[in-house]
CSV table of C-alpha atoms in Angstrom, one decimal:
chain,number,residue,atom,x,y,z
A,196,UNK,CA,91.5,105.3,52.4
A,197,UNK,CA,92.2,109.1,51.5
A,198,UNK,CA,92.1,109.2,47.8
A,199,UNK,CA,94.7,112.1,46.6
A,200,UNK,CA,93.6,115.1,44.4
A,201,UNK,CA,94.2,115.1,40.3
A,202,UNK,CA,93.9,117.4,37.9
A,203,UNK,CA,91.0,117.7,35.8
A,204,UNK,CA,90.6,119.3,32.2
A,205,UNK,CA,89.8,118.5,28.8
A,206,UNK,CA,90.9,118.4,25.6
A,207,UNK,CA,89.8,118.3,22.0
A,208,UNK,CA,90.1,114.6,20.6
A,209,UNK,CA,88.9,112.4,17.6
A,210,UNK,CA,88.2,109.1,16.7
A,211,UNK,CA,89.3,108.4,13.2
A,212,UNK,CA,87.2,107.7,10.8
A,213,UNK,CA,88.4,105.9,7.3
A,214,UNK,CA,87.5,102.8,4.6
A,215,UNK,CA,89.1,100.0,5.6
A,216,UNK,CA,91.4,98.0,3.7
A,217,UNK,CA,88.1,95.1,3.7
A,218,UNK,CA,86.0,98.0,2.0
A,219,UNK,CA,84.3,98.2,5.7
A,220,UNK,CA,84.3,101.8,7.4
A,221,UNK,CA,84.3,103.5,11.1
A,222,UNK,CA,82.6,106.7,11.5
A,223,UNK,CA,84.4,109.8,12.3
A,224,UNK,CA,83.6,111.3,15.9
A,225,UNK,CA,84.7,114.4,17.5
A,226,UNK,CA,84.5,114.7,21.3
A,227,UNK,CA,86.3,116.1,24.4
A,228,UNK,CA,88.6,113.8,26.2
A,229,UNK,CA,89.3,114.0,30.0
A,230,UNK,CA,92.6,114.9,31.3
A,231,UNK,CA,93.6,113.9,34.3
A,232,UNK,CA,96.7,115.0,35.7
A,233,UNK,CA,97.8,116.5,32.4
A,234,UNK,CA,97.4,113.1,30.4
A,235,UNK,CA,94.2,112.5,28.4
A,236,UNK,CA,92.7,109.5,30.6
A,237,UNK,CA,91.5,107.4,27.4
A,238,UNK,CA,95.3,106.9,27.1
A,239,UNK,CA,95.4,105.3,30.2
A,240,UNK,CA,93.1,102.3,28.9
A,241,UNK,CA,94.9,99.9,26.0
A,242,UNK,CA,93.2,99.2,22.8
A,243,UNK,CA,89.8,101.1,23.8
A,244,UNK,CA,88.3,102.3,20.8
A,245,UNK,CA,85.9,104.7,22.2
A,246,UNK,CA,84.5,108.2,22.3
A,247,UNK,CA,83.2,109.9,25.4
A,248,UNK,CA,79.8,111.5,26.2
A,249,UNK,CA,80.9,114.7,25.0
A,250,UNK,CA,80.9,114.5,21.4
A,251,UNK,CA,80.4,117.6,19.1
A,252,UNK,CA,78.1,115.4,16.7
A,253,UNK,CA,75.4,114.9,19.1
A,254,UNK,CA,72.3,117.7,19.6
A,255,UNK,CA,72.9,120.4,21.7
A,256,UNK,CA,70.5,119.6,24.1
A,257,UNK,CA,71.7,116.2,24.2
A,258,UNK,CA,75.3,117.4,24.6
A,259,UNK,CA,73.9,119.9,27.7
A,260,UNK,CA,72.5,117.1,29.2
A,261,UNK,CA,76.1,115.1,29.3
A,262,UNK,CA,77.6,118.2,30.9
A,263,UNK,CA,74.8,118.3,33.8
A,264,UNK,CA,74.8,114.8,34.0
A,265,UNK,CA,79.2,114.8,34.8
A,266,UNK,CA,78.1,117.9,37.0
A,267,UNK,CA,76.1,115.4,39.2
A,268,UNK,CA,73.1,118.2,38.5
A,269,UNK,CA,71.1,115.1,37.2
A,270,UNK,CA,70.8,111.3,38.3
A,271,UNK,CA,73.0,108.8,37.8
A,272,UNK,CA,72.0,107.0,33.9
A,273,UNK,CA,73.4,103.5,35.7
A,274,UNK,CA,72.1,101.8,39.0
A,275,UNK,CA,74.9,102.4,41.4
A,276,UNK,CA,75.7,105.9,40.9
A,277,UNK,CA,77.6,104.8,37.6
A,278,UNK,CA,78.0,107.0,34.6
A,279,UNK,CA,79.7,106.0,31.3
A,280,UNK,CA,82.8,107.7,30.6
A,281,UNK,CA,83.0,106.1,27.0
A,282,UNK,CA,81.4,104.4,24.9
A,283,UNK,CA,81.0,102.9,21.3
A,284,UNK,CA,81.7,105.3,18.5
A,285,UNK,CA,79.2,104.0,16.1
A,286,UNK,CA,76.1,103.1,18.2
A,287,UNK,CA,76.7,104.7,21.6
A,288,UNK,CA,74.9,101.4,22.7
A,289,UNK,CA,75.4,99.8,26.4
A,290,UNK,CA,75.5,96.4,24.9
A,291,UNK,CA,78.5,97.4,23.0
A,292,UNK,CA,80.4,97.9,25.6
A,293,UNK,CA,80.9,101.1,27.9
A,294,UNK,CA,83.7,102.0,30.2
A,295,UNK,CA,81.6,103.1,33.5
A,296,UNK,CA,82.8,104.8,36.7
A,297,UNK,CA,81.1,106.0,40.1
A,298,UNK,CA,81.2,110.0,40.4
A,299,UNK,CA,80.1,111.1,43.6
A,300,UNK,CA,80.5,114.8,45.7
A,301,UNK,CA,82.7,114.1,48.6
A,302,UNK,CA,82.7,118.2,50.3
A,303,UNK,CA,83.2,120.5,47.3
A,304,UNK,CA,85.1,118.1,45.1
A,305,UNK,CA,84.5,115.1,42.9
A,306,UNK,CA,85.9,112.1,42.9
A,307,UNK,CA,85.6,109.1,40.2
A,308,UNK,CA,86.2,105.6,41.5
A,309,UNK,CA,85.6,102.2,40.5
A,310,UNK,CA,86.1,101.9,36.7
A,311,UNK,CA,84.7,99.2,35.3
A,312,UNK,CA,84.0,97.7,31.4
A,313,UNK,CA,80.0,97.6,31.5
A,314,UNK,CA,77.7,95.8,28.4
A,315,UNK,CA,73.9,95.4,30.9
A,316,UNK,CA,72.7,97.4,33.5
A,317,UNK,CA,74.8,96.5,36.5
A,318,UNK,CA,78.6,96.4,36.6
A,319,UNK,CA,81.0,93.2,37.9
A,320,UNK,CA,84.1,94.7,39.4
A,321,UNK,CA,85.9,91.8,40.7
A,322,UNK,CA,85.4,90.3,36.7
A,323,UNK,CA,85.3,93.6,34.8
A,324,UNK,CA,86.8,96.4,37.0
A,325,UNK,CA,89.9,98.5,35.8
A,326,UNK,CA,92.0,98.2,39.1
A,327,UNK,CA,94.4,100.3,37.9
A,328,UNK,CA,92.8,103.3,37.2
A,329,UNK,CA,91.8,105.8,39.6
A,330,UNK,CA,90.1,106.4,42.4
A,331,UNK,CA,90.8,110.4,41.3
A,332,UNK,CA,89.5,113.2,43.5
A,333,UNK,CA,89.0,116.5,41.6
A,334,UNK,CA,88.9,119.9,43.2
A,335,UNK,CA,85.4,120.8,42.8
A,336,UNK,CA,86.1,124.4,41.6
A,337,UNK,CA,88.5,123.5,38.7
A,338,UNK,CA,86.0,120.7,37.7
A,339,UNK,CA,82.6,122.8,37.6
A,340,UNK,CA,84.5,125.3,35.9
A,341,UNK,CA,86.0,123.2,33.2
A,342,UNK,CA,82.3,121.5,32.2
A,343,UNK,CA,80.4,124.3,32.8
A,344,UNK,CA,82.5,126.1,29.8
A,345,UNK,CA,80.9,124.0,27.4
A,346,UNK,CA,77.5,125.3,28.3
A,347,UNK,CA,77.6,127.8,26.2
A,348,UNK,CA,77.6,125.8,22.8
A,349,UNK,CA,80.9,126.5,21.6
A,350,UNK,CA,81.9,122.6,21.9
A,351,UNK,CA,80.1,121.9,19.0
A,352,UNK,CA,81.7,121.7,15.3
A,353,UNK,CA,81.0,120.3,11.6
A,354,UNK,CA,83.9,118.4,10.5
A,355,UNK,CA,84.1,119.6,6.4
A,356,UNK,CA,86.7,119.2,3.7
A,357,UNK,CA,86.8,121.7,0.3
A,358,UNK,CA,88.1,119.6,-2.5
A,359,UNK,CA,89.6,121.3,-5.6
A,360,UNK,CA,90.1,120.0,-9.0
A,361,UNK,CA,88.9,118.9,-12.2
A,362,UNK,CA,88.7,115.3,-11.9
A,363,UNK,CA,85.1,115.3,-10.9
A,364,UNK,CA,85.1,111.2,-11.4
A,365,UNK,CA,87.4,110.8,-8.1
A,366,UNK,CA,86.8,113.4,-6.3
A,367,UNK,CA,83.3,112.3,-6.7
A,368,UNK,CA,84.1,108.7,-4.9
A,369,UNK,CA,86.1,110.8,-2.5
A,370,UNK,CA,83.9,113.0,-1.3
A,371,UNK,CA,80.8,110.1,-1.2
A,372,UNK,CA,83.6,108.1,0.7
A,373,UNK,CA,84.1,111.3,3.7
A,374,UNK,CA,80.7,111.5,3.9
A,375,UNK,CA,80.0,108.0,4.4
A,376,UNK,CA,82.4,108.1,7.5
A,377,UNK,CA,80.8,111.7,9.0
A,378,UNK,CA,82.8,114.0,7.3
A,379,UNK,CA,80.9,116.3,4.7
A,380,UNK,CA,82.9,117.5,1.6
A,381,UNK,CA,82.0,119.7,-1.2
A,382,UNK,CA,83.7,120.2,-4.3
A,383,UNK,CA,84.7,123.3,-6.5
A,384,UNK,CA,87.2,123.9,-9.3
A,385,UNK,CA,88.0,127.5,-8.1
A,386,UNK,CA,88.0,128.6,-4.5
A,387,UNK,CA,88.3,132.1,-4.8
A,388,UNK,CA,84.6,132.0,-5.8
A,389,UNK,CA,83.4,130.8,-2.4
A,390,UNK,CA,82.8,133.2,-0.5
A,391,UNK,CA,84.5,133.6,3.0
A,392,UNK,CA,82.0,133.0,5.2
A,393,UNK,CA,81.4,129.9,3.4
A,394,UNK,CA,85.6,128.9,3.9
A,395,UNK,CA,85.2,129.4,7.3
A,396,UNK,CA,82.9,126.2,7.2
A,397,UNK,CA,85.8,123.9,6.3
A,398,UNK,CA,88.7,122.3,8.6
A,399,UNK,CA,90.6,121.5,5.4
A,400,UNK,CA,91.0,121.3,2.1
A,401,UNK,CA,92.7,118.9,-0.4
A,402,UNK,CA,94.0,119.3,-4.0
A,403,UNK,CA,93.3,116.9,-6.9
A,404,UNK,CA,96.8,116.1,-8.7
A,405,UNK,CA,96.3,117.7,-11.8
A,406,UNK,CA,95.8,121.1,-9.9
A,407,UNK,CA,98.8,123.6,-11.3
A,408,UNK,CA,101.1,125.4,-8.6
A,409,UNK,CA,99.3,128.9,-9.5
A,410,UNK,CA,95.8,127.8,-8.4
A,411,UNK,CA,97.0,126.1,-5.7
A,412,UNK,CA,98.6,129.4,-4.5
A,413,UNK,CA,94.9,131.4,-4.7
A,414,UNK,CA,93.6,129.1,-3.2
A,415,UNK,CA,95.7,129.5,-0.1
A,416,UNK,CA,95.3,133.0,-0.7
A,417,UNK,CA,91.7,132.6,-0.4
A,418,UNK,CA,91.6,130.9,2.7
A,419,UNK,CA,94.4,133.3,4.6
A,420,UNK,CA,92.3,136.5,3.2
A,421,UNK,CA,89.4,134.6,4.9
A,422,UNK,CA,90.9,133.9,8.1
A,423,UNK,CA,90.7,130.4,8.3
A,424,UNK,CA,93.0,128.2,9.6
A,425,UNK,CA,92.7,124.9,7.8
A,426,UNK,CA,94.7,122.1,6.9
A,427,UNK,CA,96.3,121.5,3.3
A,428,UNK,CA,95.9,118.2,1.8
A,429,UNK,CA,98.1,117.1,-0.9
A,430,UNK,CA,97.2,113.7,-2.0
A,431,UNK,CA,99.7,111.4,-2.4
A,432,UNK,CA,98.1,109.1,-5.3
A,433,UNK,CA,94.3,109.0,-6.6
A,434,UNK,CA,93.7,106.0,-3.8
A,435,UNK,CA,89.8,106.7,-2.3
A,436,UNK,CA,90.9,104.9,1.1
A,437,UNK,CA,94.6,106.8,1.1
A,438,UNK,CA,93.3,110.1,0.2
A,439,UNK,CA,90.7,109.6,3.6
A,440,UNK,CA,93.0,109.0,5.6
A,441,UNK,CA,95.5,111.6,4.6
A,442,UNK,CA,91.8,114.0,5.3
A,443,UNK,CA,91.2,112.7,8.8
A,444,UNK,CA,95.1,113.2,10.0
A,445,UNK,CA,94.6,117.2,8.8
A,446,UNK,CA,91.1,117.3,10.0
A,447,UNK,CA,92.7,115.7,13.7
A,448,UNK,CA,96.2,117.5,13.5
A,449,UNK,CA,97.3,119.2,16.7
A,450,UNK,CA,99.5,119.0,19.7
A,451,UNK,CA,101.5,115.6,19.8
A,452,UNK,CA,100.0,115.1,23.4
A,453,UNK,CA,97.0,113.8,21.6
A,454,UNK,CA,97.7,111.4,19.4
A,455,UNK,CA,98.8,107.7,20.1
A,456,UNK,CA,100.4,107.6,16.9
A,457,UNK,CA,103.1,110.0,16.2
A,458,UNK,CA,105.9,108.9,14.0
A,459,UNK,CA,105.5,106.9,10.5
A,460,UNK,CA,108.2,105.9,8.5
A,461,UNK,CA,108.5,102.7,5.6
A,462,UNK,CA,111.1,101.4,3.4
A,463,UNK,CA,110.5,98.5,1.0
A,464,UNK,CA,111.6,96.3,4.0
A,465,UNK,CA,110.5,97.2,7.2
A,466,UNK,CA,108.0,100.8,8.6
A,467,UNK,CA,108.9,102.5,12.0
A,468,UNK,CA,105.8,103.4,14.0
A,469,UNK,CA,106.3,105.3,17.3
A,470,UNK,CA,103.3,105.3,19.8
A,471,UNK,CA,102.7,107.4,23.1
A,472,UNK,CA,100.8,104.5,25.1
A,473,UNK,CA,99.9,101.2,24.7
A,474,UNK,CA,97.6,100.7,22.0
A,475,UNK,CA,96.1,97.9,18.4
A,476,UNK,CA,98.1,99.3,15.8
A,477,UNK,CA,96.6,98.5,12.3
A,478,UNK,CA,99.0,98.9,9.2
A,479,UNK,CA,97.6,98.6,6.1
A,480,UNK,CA,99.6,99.1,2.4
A,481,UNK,CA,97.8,100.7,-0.7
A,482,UNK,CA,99.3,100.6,-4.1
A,483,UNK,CA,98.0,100.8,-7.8
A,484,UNK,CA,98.7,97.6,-10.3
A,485,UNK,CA,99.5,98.3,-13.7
A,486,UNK,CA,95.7,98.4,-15.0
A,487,UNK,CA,95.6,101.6,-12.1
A,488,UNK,CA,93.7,99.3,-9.6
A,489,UNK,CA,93.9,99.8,-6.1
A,490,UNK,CA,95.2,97.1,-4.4
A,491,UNK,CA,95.1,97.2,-0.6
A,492,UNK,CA,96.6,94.4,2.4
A,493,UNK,CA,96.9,94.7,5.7
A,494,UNK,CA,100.3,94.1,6.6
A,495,UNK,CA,100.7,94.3,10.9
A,496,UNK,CA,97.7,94.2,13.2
A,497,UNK,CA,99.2,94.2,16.9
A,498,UNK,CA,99.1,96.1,20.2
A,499,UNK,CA,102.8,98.3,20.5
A,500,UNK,CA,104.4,99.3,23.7
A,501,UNK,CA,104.8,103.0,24.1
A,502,UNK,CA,107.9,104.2,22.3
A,503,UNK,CA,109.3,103.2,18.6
A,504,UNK,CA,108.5,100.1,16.5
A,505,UNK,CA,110.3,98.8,13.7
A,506,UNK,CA,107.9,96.4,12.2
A,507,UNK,CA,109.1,93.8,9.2
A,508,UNK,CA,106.6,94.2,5.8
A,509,UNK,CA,106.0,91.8,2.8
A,510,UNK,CA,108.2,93.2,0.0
A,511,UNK,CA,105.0,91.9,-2.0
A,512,UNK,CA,102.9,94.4,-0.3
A,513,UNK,CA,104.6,97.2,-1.0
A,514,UNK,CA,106.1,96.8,-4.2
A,515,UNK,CA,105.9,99.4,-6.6
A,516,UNK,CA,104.9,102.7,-5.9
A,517,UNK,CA,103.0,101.9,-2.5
A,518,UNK,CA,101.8,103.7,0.6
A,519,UNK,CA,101.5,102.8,4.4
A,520,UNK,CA,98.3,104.0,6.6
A,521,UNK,CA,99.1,103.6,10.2
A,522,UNK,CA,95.1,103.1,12.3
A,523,UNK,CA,95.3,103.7,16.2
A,524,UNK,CA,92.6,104.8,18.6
A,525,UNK,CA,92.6,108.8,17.7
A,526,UNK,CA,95.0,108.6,14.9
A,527,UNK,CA,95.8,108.2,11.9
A,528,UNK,CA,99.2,108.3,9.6
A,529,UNK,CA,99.9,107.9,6.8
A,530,UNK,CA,103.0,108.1,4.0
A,531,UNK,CA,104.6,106.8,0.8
A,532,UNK,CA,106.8,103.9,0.8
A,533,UNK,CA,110.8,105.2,0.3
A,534,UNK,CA,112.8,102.2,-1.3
A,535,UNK,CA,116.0,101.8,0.8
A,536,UNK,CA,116.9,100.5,4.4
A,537,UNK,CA,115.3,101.7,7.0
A,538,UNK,CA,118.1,104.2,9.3
């Protein structure tokens, strides 16, 4: 059967890191997703948390190797021809689990075929093959040229947050709690003193509470005069777990395309969660008690539908002044409670 061309590209993606509401964590990862026919093909497979080959965290020689191995320049890792197309964000091991797919020259293109969920050496299609997806067949010059880009080292970045303010005590457990997950962090009371080469290390930076509007200002100043483009944090209460993930949706912000997750919104009642493609949707609630302990629950755990959600929460959960973290694969939201009814 004549397998019809696709599009092939990629595209910056991330797999959220965070503490978890059972004081567990997941790493952070940065990669490149696929894009086939203009969608990011990870979308295409439900509740896959996953990362692909070509992840920015890995050594560069380990990363080149990936790119000549998707080139075909380089045998086949598998038996069968089969390459892994993602795999397990904390280990990167087989056993974990691996989506795996044949890639093959046919002429002067490329074509992927016969997906399959792989954990040993040798695939079962009939038990573990994704029917559904693919075969694709990928002009061969728009594919070389798309890998061999990352060649030149470029692909790879260092994920780091600046945090500014005086309350060394949390930001302290903040920063130990980024770079527990893969993200490093540094802390300073006065930004204008870092030089600008050293701001153009950082993908964000966050403000403790207590920092007055004026500093906040230089600080700004200080990165724009630097040229760096990074994210503003402002956190919403001093929550360890809330102020991650508020981190790791700036450090992953960009184009709506790429995120699963793209629309949070919670009242005292009910929170309205929009998602792109099928995906496990994990919503958790923080709040402080009156001794100013964090108290966390996890308040939906489900896979959504594409499109928008409204999703009924325990009015014990969220009483108070309470916040709502939204976890999918690749993204993360997060925002404070509003009381009222939901629109």
């Amino acid at each position: 059967m004549a397998v019809e061309y696709a599009t092939f590209g990629l595209t910056p993606a991330m797999r959220a890191g965070g503490v978890l509401a059972d004081g567990d964590h997941q790493v952070h990862r940065d990669f490149l997703d696929f894009v086939v026919d203009g969608r990011p093909l990870l979308f295409r497979l439900c509740d896959l948390d996953a990362v692909s080959p070509l992840a920015s965290d890995v050594p560069p020689a380990i990363f080149t190797a990936q790119v000549r191995s998707l080139l075909l320049e380089t045998d086949a890792p598998l038996p069968g021809g089969r390459y892994v197309i993602y795999g397990c964000p904390e280990c990167e091991d087989l056993a974990c689990g691996a989506v795996t797919a044949v890639i093959l020259r046919d002429g002067d293109d490329f074509v992927w075929r016969d997906f399959a969920w792989q954990t040993g050496e040798h695939a079962d299609l009939e038990r573990d093959g994704y029917h559904g997806i693919g075969p694709y067949r990928f002009p061969g010059a728009e594919y070389r040229t798309a890998l061999a880009a990352l060649l030149d080292g470029t692909a790879h970045t260092t994920r780091r947050v600046l945090l500014i303010g005086a309350r060394v005590a949390l930001l302290a457990r903040l920063a130990a709690a980024l770079r527990t997950i893969g993200v490093g962090a540094d802390i300073t009371e006065d930004a204008g003193a870092v030089p600008a080469d050293e701001l153009r290390a950082y993908g964000a930076f966050a403000f403790g509470d207590a920092v007055p509007d004026e500093e906040r200002a230089a600080v700004r100043r200080a990165f724009a005069d630097a040229g760096v483009d990074a994210a503003e944090v402002d956190g919403l209460a001093p929550i360890v777990p809330l102020l991650v993930a508020q981190i790791e949706h700036a450090l992953g912000s960009g184009p709506a395309g790429r995120h699963r997750l793209t629309r949070l919104t919670a009242t005292g009642t009910a929170a309205d969660v929009e998602v792109t493609s099928p995906c496990r949707v994990r919503l958790t609630a923080y709040r402080l008690d009156r001794l100013h302990r964090t108290r966390a629950r996890e308040v939906f755990d489900g896979v959504l539908e594409p499109g928008s959600h409204r999703l009924p929460l325990d009015a014990g959960a969220v009483k108070g002044e309470a916040y709502l973290v939204a976890r999918a694969p690749g993204s993360v939201l997060v925002t404070a409670v509003r009381r009222g009814t939901p629109g």
